[in-house]
């Protein structure tokens, strides 16, 4: 009898890991970066560090390449991608009708954690923009990202390099945990800096509108361009957010997360109640307040007195809870000013908007 053996491999790719110094000198050519860029030129996926989080890059001109992003991430196809560029010449290849306010913003914040939504030009894949007539563009402030984009000679579509719904990756290990075997390569440039994603701002209207709070704060933008609005869909539960990605539950650890707005003693009463019901409880706190809590797992993400440290640590801490056996997680709440706006936006999304407020 003729028996044929079929072996189906789900994760069939060998993921190449290229290690580079986080502070590569942009004027030099690094063989690892050239090799990684060659994968991009062959329409393969390459994860790379940016100053916000790791991105999962693909040739933005190739539909075949961009489709691989959606497949590897398990990302809904109606959620458009950010195109990453390394020069203003590249901007003019993909966007048109660029208003003065956008030039003012890019002069101040590029390279940096600001993504601008602009009128789209032909040339990049329809899959990148999910059929919209606008395109989101940013120039990242990370030498490895810039060197990789330059070496590829391409505009690079790149969402955060996590499986859809998981916290965004801030170190290479997070990327490999989610995507090893599903992507051709990763450039490991160490930990990312800011820790939360870029600010997405719609620049197709006279007054810029923030669609997603992030690394550049509303206050910083207002100092440069005057009035800046916030998409009402971000703040009211009933309205639909204009940035398609904002409607999905995101960044979530496996155990349910609840944000608690109140004093540490109030939070401790919630913990005690769960414990009497036999639940294992995790707490997400800060250096200043950790000593207040008696719970099964107490993890800190930075210092309340410097919220940039909280942004930097947040996603890693959410992932660390997945390595514990807690049944639920309570998180402290943070002020919504400055970078706090991005922190609270991500925390509330991770919590599926579940919040308990002390009366
Ligand atoms: O910091 C970041 O922005 C990271 C790094 C890798 O650059 N990237 C990132 O990409 O966070 P992603 O795909 O996770 O988030 C992109 C966000 C989504 O909320 C998406 O809906 C929105 O940008 N977006 C993309 N194109 C858009 C468009 N044309 N109009 C409105 N929103 C858009
Ligand atoms: Mg993302």
Tab-separated table of C-alpha atoms and ligand atoms in Angstrom:
chain	number	residue	atom	x	y	z
A	1	UNK	CA	0.000	0.000	0.000
A	2	UNK	CA	1.216	3.461	-0.865
A	3	UNK	CA	0.982	5.666	2.210
A	4	UNK	CA	1.747	9.310	1.761
A	5	UNK	CA	2.789	11.245	4.796
A	6	UNK	CA	1.836	14.874	4.923
A	7	UNK	CA	3.428	17.076	7.517
A	8	UNK	CA	1.740	20.404	7.901
A	9	UNK	CA	3.783	22.971	9.694
A	10	UNK	CA	1.846	25.874	11.100
A	11	UNK	CA	4.909	27.901	11.961
A	12	UNK	CA	7.067	26.979	9.027
A	13	UNK	CA	9.433	29.959	8.818
A	14	UNK	CA	12.803	30.158	10.431
A	15	UNK	CA	12.878	33.583	12.035
A	16	UNK	CA	16.342	35.128	11.584
A	17	UNK	CA	17.483	37.259	14.503
A	18	UNK	CA	19.881	40.081	13.633
A	19	UNK	CA	21.369	41.778	16.680
A	20	UNK	CA	22.494	45.380	16.396
A	21	UNK	CA	23.607	48.081	18.745
A	22	UNK	CA	20.711	50.358	19.657
A	23	UNK	CA	22.917	53.326	18.809
A	24	UNK	CA	24.032	52.429	15.295
A	25	UNK	CA	25.852	55.212	13.511
A	26	UNK	CA	23.503	56.160	10.679
A	27	UNK	CA	26.345	57.058	8.332
A	28	UNK	CA	27.746	53.493	8.394
A	29	UNK	CA	26.461	50.423	6.575
A	30	UNK	CA	25.778	47.422	8.810
A	31	UNK	CA	25.685	43.978	7.178
A	32	UNK	CA	22.880	42.802	9.497
A	33	UNK	CA	20.704	45.736	8.472
A	34	UNK	CA	21.448	45.188	4.778
A	35	UNK	CA	20.448	41.525	5.131
A	36	UNK	CA	17.265	42.445	6.976
A	37	UNK	CA	16.480	45.047	4.292
A	38	UNK	CA	16.926	42.359	1.637
A	39	UNK	CA	14.131	40.354	3.294
A	40	UNK	CA	11.901	43.438	3.002
A	41	UNK	CA	12.849	43.810	-0.677
A	42	UNK	CA	11.820	40.184	-1.202
A	43	UNK	CA	8.386	40.990	0.308
A	44	UNK	CA	9.106	39.173	3.584
A	45	UNK	CA	8.234	40.471	7.070
A	46	UNK	CA	10.908	41.999	9.310
A	47	UNK	CA	10.297	43.219	12.865
A	48	UNK	CA	12.409	46.182	13.971
A	49	UNK	CA	12.742	48.551	16.929
A	50	UNK	CA	11.389	52.090	16.866
A	51	UNK	CA	11.472	54.710	19.610
A	52	UNK	CA	7.900	53.727	20.604
A	53	UNK	CA	7.424	49.950	20.242
A	54	UNK	CA	8.689	47.223	17.859
A	55	UNK	CA	7.118	47.395	14.394
A	56	UNK	CA	6.391	44.545	11.982
A	57	UNK	CA	7.603	45.856	8.633
A	58	UNK	CA	6.633	44.987	5.068
A	59	UNK	CA	7.050	46.607	1.653
A	60	UNK	CA	4.124	49.059	1.565
A	61	UNK	CA	4.021	48.915	-2.247
A	62	UNK	CA	3.415	45.161	-2.345
A	63	UNK	CA	-0.026	43.720	-1.621
A	64	UNK	CA	1.489	40.250	-1.206
A	65	UNK	CA	3.880	41.553	1.457
A	66	UNK	CA	1.239	43.564	3.303
A	67	UNK	CA	-1.157	40.608	3.355
A	68	UNK	CA	1.493	38.684	5.291
A	69	UNK	CA	1.273	41.280	8.083
A	70	UNK	CA	-2.452	40.706	8.545
A	71	UNK	CA	-1.926	36.941	8.470
A	72	UNK	CA	0.978	36.857	10.931
A	73	UNK	CA	-0.747	39.187	13.397
A	74	UNK	CA	-4.263	37.818	12.978
A	75	UNK	CA	-5.247	41.447	12.394
A	76	UNK	CA	-8.689	42.460	11.076
A	77	UNK	CA	-8.232	43.639	7.475
A	78	UNK	CA	-10.295	46.809	8.020
A	79	UNK	CA	-7.587	48.202	10.323
A	80	UNK	CA	-5.134	50.272	8.235
A	81	UNK	CA	-1.372	50.392	8.774
A	82	UNK	CA	1.115	53.212	9.369
A	83	UNK	CA	3.670	53.762	6.595
A	84	UNK	CA	7.171	54.441	7.938
A	85	UNK	CA	9.516	56.652	5.947
A	86	UNK	CA	13.087	57.904	6.320
A	87	UNK	CA	12.945	61.080	4.186
A	88	UNK	CA	10.587	63.847	3.099
A	89	UNK	CA	11.014	62.675	-0.528
A	90	UNK	CA	9.334	59.417	0.481
A	91	UNK	CA	6.448	61.398	2.002
A	92	UNK	CA	5.712	62.971	-1.388
A	93	UNK	CA	5.601	59.517	-2.985
A	94	UNK	CA	2.695	58.436	-0.813
A	95	UNK	CA	0.741	61.550	0.324
A	96	UNK	CA	-0.636	64.636	-1.430
A	97	UNK	CA	-2.508	67.881	-0.629
A	98	UNK	CA	-0.338	68.238	2.485
A	99	UNK	CA	-1.573	71.278	4.473
A	100	UNK	CA	0.714	73.843	6.136
A	101	UNK	CA	-0.207	72.606	9.615
A	102	UNK	CA	1.171	69.173	8.722
A	103	UNK	CA	4.481	70.711	7.606
A	104	UNK	CA	4.663	72.663	10.855
A	105	UNK	CA	4.045	69.488	12.867
A	106	UNK	CA	6.589	67.413	10.953
A	107	UNK	CA	9.219	70.161	11.245
A	108	UNK	CA	8.901	69.958	15.023
A	109	UNK	CA	8.171	66.332	15.710
A	110	UNK	CA	9.842	64.284	12.938
A	111	UNK	CA	11.651	62.077	13.244
A	112	UNK	CA	9.506	61.156	16.234
A	113	UNK	CA	6.389	59.513	17.685
A	114	UNK	CA	3.847	61.440	15.598
A	115	UNK	CA	1.803	59.771	12.857
A	116	UNK	CA	-0.047	62.036	10.441
A	117	UNK	CA	-3.138	61.015	8.482
A	118	UNK	CA	-2.976	62.701	5.065
A	119	UNK	CA	-4.597	62.387	1.626
A	120	UNK	CA	-3.281	59.290	-0.054
A	121	UNK	CA	-1.450	59.106	-3.368
A	122	UNK	CA	-1.502	56.084	-5.693
A	123	UNK	CA	1.413	53.689	-5.398
A	124	UNK	CA	1.105	52.015	-2.023
A	125	UNK	CA	-1.000	48.889	-1.655
A	126	UNK	CA	-4.747	49.316	-1.019
A	127	UNK	CA	-4.302	46.781	1.788
A	128	UNK	CA	-2.192	49.282	3.726
A	129	UNK	CA	-4.997	51.827	3.895
A	130	UNK	CA	-7.863	49.330	4.144
A	131	UNK	CA	-9.624	51.067	1.269
A	132	UNK	CA	-9.528	54.572	2.832
A	133	UNK	CA	-8.510	57.595	0.744
A	134	UNK	CA	-6.087	58.653	3.470
A	135	UNK	CA	-2.750	57.246	4.568
A	136	UNK	CA	-1.055	57.350	7.991
A	137	UNK	CA	2.657	58.283	7.795
A	138	UNK	CA	5.459	58.634	10.292
A	139	UNK	CA	9.235	59.049	10.362
A	140	UNK	CA	10.482	57.120	13.409
A	141	UNK	CA	13.247	58.548	15.619
A	142	UNK	CA	15.271	55.377	15.941
A	143	UNK	CA	18.606	54.925	14.159
A	144	UNK	CA	17.961	51.223	13.481
A	145	UNK	CA	14.506	51.891	12.013
A	146	UNK	CA	15.818	54.723	9.833
A	147	UNK	CA	18.818	52.700	8.665
A	148	UNK	CA	16.589	49.738	7.774
A	149	UNK	CA	14.089	51.856	5.836
A	150	UNK	CA	16.922	53.580	3.963
A	151	UNK	CA	18.662	50.311	3.139
A	152	UNK	CA	15.408	48.856	1.782
A	153	UNK	CA	14.719	51.925	-0.365
A	154	UNK	CA	11.002	51.342	0.319
A	155	UNK	CA	8.169	52.889	2.291
A	156	UNK	CA	7.589	50.360	5.085
A	157	UNK	CA	4.115	49.505	6.383
A	158	UNK	CA	4.449	48.547	10.033
A	159	UNK	CA	1.933	47.904	12.788
A	160	UNK	CA	3.142	47.040	16.266
A	161	UNK	CA	4.825	43.602	16.108
A	162	UNK	CA	2.438	41.739	18.433
A	163	UNK	CA	-0.319	39.214	17.756
A	164	UNK	CA	-3.519	41.215	17.390
A	165	UNK	CA	-5.054	42.045	20.772
A	166	UNK	CA	-1.824	41.444	22.764
A	167	UNK	CA	0.210	44.215	24.417
A	168	UNK	CA	2.619	45.887	21.969
A	169	UNK	CA	6.222	44.619	22.117
A	170	UNK	CA	8.906	46.757	23.740
A	171	UNK	CA	11.727	44.163	23.601
A	172	UNK	CA	12.654	41.558	20.962
A	173	UNK	CA	11.569	38.700	23.264
A	174	UNK	CA	7.973	39.987	23.199
A	175	UNK	CA	8.048	39.854	19.384
A	176	UNK	CA	9.472	36.326	19.328
A	177	UNK	CA	6.950	35.155	21.958
A	178	UNK	CA	4.131	36.260	19.629
A	179	UNK	CA	5.518	35.800	16.120
A	180	UNK	CA	8.479	33.384	16.009
A	181	UNK	CA	8.026	31.068	13.026
A	182	UNK	CA	5.553	33.456	11.429
A	183	UNK	CA	7.996	36.160	10.277
A	184	UNK	CA	11.216	36.029	8.253
A	185	UNK	CA	13.374	38.144	10.542
A	186	UNK	CA	13.731	40.489	13.481
A	187	UNK	CA	16.336	43.159	14.057
A	188	UNK	CA	16.994	43.113	17.797
A	189	UNK	CA	18.055	46.587	18.857
A	190	UNK	CA	17.306	46.225	22.553
A	191	UNK	CA	14.463	47.883	24.455
A	192	UNK	CA	12.403	50.609	22.801
A	193	UNK	CA	12.306	54.022	24.478
A	194	UNK	CA	8.891	55.593	24.961
A	195	UNK	CA	7.027	52.334	25.356
A	196	UNK	CA	3.610	53.394	24.026
A	197	UNK	CA	2.809	53.936	20.355
A	198	UNK	CA	2.908	57.148	18.355
A	199	UNK	CA	0.199	59.784	18.486
A	200	UNK	CA	-2.071	59.476	15.423
A	201	UNK	CA	-3.324	62.878	14.252
A	202	UNK	CA	-5.717	63.560	11.385
A	203	UNK	CA	-4.255	66.412	9.338
A	204	UNK	CA	-6.842	66.389	6.550
A	205	UNK	CA	-8.892	69.071	8.347
A	206	UNK	CA	-7.988	72.705	9.211
A	207	UNK	CA	-7.652	71.863	12.921
A	208	UNK	CA	-5.638	68.680	13.628
A	209	UNK	CA	-7.605	65.946	15.406
A	210	UNK	CA	-5.945	63.372	17.669
A	211	UNK	CA	-7.261	59.918	16.761
A	212	UNK	CA	-4.967	58.060	19.169
A	213	UNK	CA	-3.026	59.654	22.049
A	214	UNK	CA	0.640	58.642	22.123
A	215	UNK	CA	4.272	59.679	22.382
A	216	UNK	CA	3.733	63.318	21.372
A	217	UNK	CA	1.271	64.913	23.789
A	218	UNK	CA	-1.683	67.178	22.944
A	219	UNK	CA	-0.069	69.899	25.061
A	220	UNK	CA	3.184	69.691	23.062
A	221	UNK	CA	1.305	69.961	19.755
A	222	UNK	CA	-0.796	72.883	20.959
A	223	UNK	CA	2.351	74.844	21.766
A	224	UNK	CA	3.388	74.569	18.125
A	225	UNK	CA	0.122	74.837	16.155
A	226	UNK	CA	-2.440	76.300	18.556
A	227	UNK	CA	-5.753	74.459	18.611
A	228	UNK	CA	-5.729	70.651	18.537
A	229	UNK	CA	-8.898	68.588	18.989
A	230	UNK	CA	-9.478	65.077	20.260
A	231	UNK	CA	-11.649	62.663	18.269
A	232	UNK	CA	-14.913	62.508	20.271
A	233	UNK	CA	-15.007	58.782	19.526
A	234	UNK	CA	-12.068	58.351	21.902
A	235	UNK	CA	-13.879	59.774	24.901
A	236	UNK	CA	-17.551	58.892	24.445
A	237	UNK	CA	-18.424	55.242	24.507
A	238	UNK	CA	-21.322	55.718	22.066
A	239	UNK	CA	-19.388	57.412	19.261
A	240	UNK	CA	-17.337	55.400	16.745
A	241	UNK	CA	-13.645	56.276	16.791
A	242	UNK	CA	-12.249	57.620	13.492
A	243	UNK	CA	-9.102	55.555	13.791
A	244	UNK	CA	-10.325	52.041	12.955
A	245	UNK	CA	-7.809	50.423	15.318
A	246	UNK	CA	-9.264	52.221	18.336
A	247	UNK	CA	-12.481	50.195	18.298
A	248	UNK	CA	-10.858	46.855	19.095
A	249	UNK	CA	-10.036	45.512	22.562
A	250	UNK	CA	-6.290	45.671	22.708
A	251	UNK	CA	-3.154	45.336	24.738
A	252	UNK	CA	-4.995	42.928	26.982
A	253	UNK	CA	-3.330	40.500	29.391
A	254	UNK	CA	-4.989	37.080	29.681
A	255	UNK	CA	-6.547	37.669	33.134
A	256	UNK	CA	-9.326	40.281	33.293
A	257	UNK	CA	-8.003	43.731	34.174
A	258	UNK	CA	-9.947	46.390	36.088
A	259	UNK	CA	-8.735	49.968	36.512
A	260	UNK	CA	-9.355	51.394	39.986
A	261	UNK	CA	-9.657	55.130	40.508
A	262	UNK	CA	-9.239	55.728	44.212
A	263	UNK	CA	-6.920	55.453	47.195
A	264	UNK	CA	-4.617	52.480	47.845
A	265	UNK	CA	-6.726	51.541	50.901
A	266	UNK	CA	-9.843	51.386	48.706
A	267	UNK	CA	-8.008	49.190	46.220
A	268	UNK	CA	-6.874	46.926	49.085
A	269	UNK	CA	-10.508	46.416	50.185
A	270	UNK	CA	-11.282	45.202	46.642
A	271	UNK	CA	-8.335	42.784	46.798
A	272	UNK	CA	-9.427	41.455	50.210
A	273	UNK	CA	-12.943	40.826	48.953
A	274	UNK	CA	-11.682	38.798	45.982
A	275	UNK	CA	-9.335	36.834	48.224
A	276	UNK	CA	-12.145	35.787	50.551
A	277	UNK	CA	-13.804	34.352	47.424
A	278	UNK	CA	-10.672	32.275	46.783
A	279	UNK	CA	-9.419	34.339	43.847
A	280	UNK	CA	-5.744	34.999	43.130
A	281	UNK	CA	-5.333	38.724	42.690
A	282	UNK	CA	-2.669	40.751	40.855
A	283	UNK	CA	-2.024	44.463	41.360
A	284	UNK	CA	-0.422	46.839	38.898
A	285	UNK	CA	1.080	49.658	40.930
A	286	UNK	CA	3.956	52.146	41.018
A	287	UNK	CA	7.193	52.378	43.031
A	288	UNK	CA	5.657	54.960	45.338
A	289	UNK	CA	2.562	52.921	46.242
A	290	UNK	CA	3.554	49.266	46.100
A	291	UNK	CA	4.080	48.983	49.871
A	292	UNK	CA	0.342	49.595	50.390
A	293	UNK	CA	-0.728	46.279	48.862
A	294	UNK	CA	-1.096	42.759	50.112
A	295	UNK	CA	-1.985	40.626	47.074
A	296	UNK	CA	-0.816	37.418	45.347
A	297	UNK	CA	1.230	39.252	42.705
A	298	UNK	CA	2.256	42.899	42.982
A	299	UNK	CA	4.034	44.366	39.928
A	300	UNK	CA	5.216	47.943	39.491
A	301	UNK	CA	5.476	49.931	36.300
A	302	UNK	CA	7.690	52.920	36.967
A	303	UNK	CA	7.166	55.980	39.091
A	304	UNK	CA	4.012	58.023	39.507
A	305	UNK	CA	6.216	61.137	39.863
A	306	UNK	CA	7.535	60.562	36.312
A	307	UNK	CA	4.831	59.100	34.067
A	308	UNK	CA	7.274	58.542	31.188
A	309	UNK	CA	8.679	55.641	33.265
A	310	UNK	CA	5.161	54.169	33.462
A	311	UNK	CA	4.738	54.431	29.662
A	312	UNK	CA	8.111	52.761	29.202
A	313	UNK	CA	7.227	49.770	31.425
A	314	UNK	CA	3.481	49.354	30.919
A	315	UNK	CA	3.334	46.734	28.146
A	316	UNK	CA	6.092	44.626	29.656
A	317	UNK	CA	4.237	44.513	32.984
A	318	UNK	CA	0.955	43.567	31.282
A	319	UNK	CA	2.809	40.697	29.604
A	320	UNK	CA	4.447	39.671	32.915
A	321	UNK	CA	1.011	39.060	34.427
A	322	UNK	CA	0.542	36.358	31.776
A	323	UNK	CA	3.397	34.433	33.386
A	324	UNK	CA	1.533	34.327	36.703
A	325	UNK	CA	-1.624	32.427	37.658
A	326	UNK	CA	-3.694	35.395	38.846
A	327	UNK	CA	-7.457	35.272	38.230
A	328	UNK	CA	-7.810	39.008	37.897
A	329	UNK	CA	-5.710	42.167	37.937
A	330	UNK	CA	-6.477	45.526	39.532
A	331	UNK	CA	-4.539	48.493	38.180
A	332	UNK	CA	-4.071	51.894	39.713
A	333	UNK	CA	-5.329	54.809	37.623
A	334	UNK	CA	-3.162	57.690	36.322
A	335	UNK	CA	-3.712	61.395	35.620
A	336	UNK	CA	-4.721	61.963	31.979
A	337	UNK	CA	-2.401	64.898	31.273
A	338	UNK	CA	0.655	64.736	29.028
A	339	UNK	CA	1.842	61.183	28.381
A	340	UNK	CA	-0.795	60.103	30.964
A	341	UNK	CA	-3.426	60.446	28.196
A	342	UNK	CA	-1.764	57.647	26.207
A	343	UNK	CA	-1.210	55.531	29.336
A	344	UNK	CA	-4.877	55.775	30.399
A	345	UNK	CA	-6.098	55.163	26.827
A	346	UNK	CA	-4.086	51.901	26.646
A	347	UNK	CA	-4.927	50.808	30.197
A	348	UNK	CA	-8.654	51.362	29.699
A	349	UNK	CA	-8.543	49.451	26.411
A	350	UNK	CA	-6.637	46.616	28.069
A	351	UNK	CA	-9.384	46.622	30.716
A	352	UNK	CA	-12.144	46.546	28.099
A	353	UNK	CA	-13.164	49.911	29.703
A	354	UNK	CA	-13.859	48.251	33.092
A	355	UNK	CA	-13.276	50.763	35.852
A	356	UNK	CA	-14.192	51.014	39.552
A	357	UNK	CA	-14.323	54.512	41.011
A	358	UNK	CA	-14.101	55.127	44.771
A	359	UNK	CA	-17.129	57.087	45.967
B	1	LIG	O1	4.302	53.861	17.417
B	1	LIG	C1	3.618	53.370	16.506
B	1	LIG	O2	2.781	54.029	15.874
B	1	LIG	C2	3.888	51.897	16.138
B	1	LIG	C3	5.312	51.776	15.605
B	1	LIG	C4	5.618	50.398	15.100
B	1	LIG	O3	5.539	52.749	14.638
B	1	LIG	N1	2.922	51.431	15.185
B	1	LIG	C5	1.619	51.200	15.504
B	1	LIG	O4	0.857	50.697	14.479
B	1	LIG	O5	1.174	51.414	16.605
B	1	LIG	P1	-0.566	50.001	14.704
B	1	LIG	O6	-0.892	49.378	13.406
B	1	LIG	O7	-0.522	49.135	15.876
B	1	LIG	O8	-1.547	51.213	14.915
B	1	LIG	C6	-1.891	52.059	13.834
B	1	LIG	C7	-3.057	52.916	14.200
B	1	LIG	C8	-4.345	52.135	14.260
B	1	LIG	O9	-5.137	52.620	15.332
B	1	LIG	C9	-4.993	52.456	12.906
B	1	LIG	O10	-6.385	52.309	12.917
B	1	LIG	C10	-4.553	53.891	12.702
B	1	LIG	O11	-3.231	53.928	13.173
B	1	LIG	N2	-4.576	54.289	11.274
B	1	LIG	C11	-3.784	53.845	10.271
B	1	LIG	N3	-4.118	54.412	9.107
B	1	LIG	C12	-5.137	55.257	9.352
B	1	LIG	C13	-5.924	56.139	8.538
B	1	LIG	N4	-5.712	56.264	7.227
B	1	LIG	N5	-6.904	56.860	9.159
B	1	LIG	C14	-7.116	56.745	10.496
B	1	LIG	N6	-6.404	55.920	11.306
B	1	LIG	C15	-5.431	55.189	10.745
B	2	LIG	MG1	-0.909	47.926	17.563
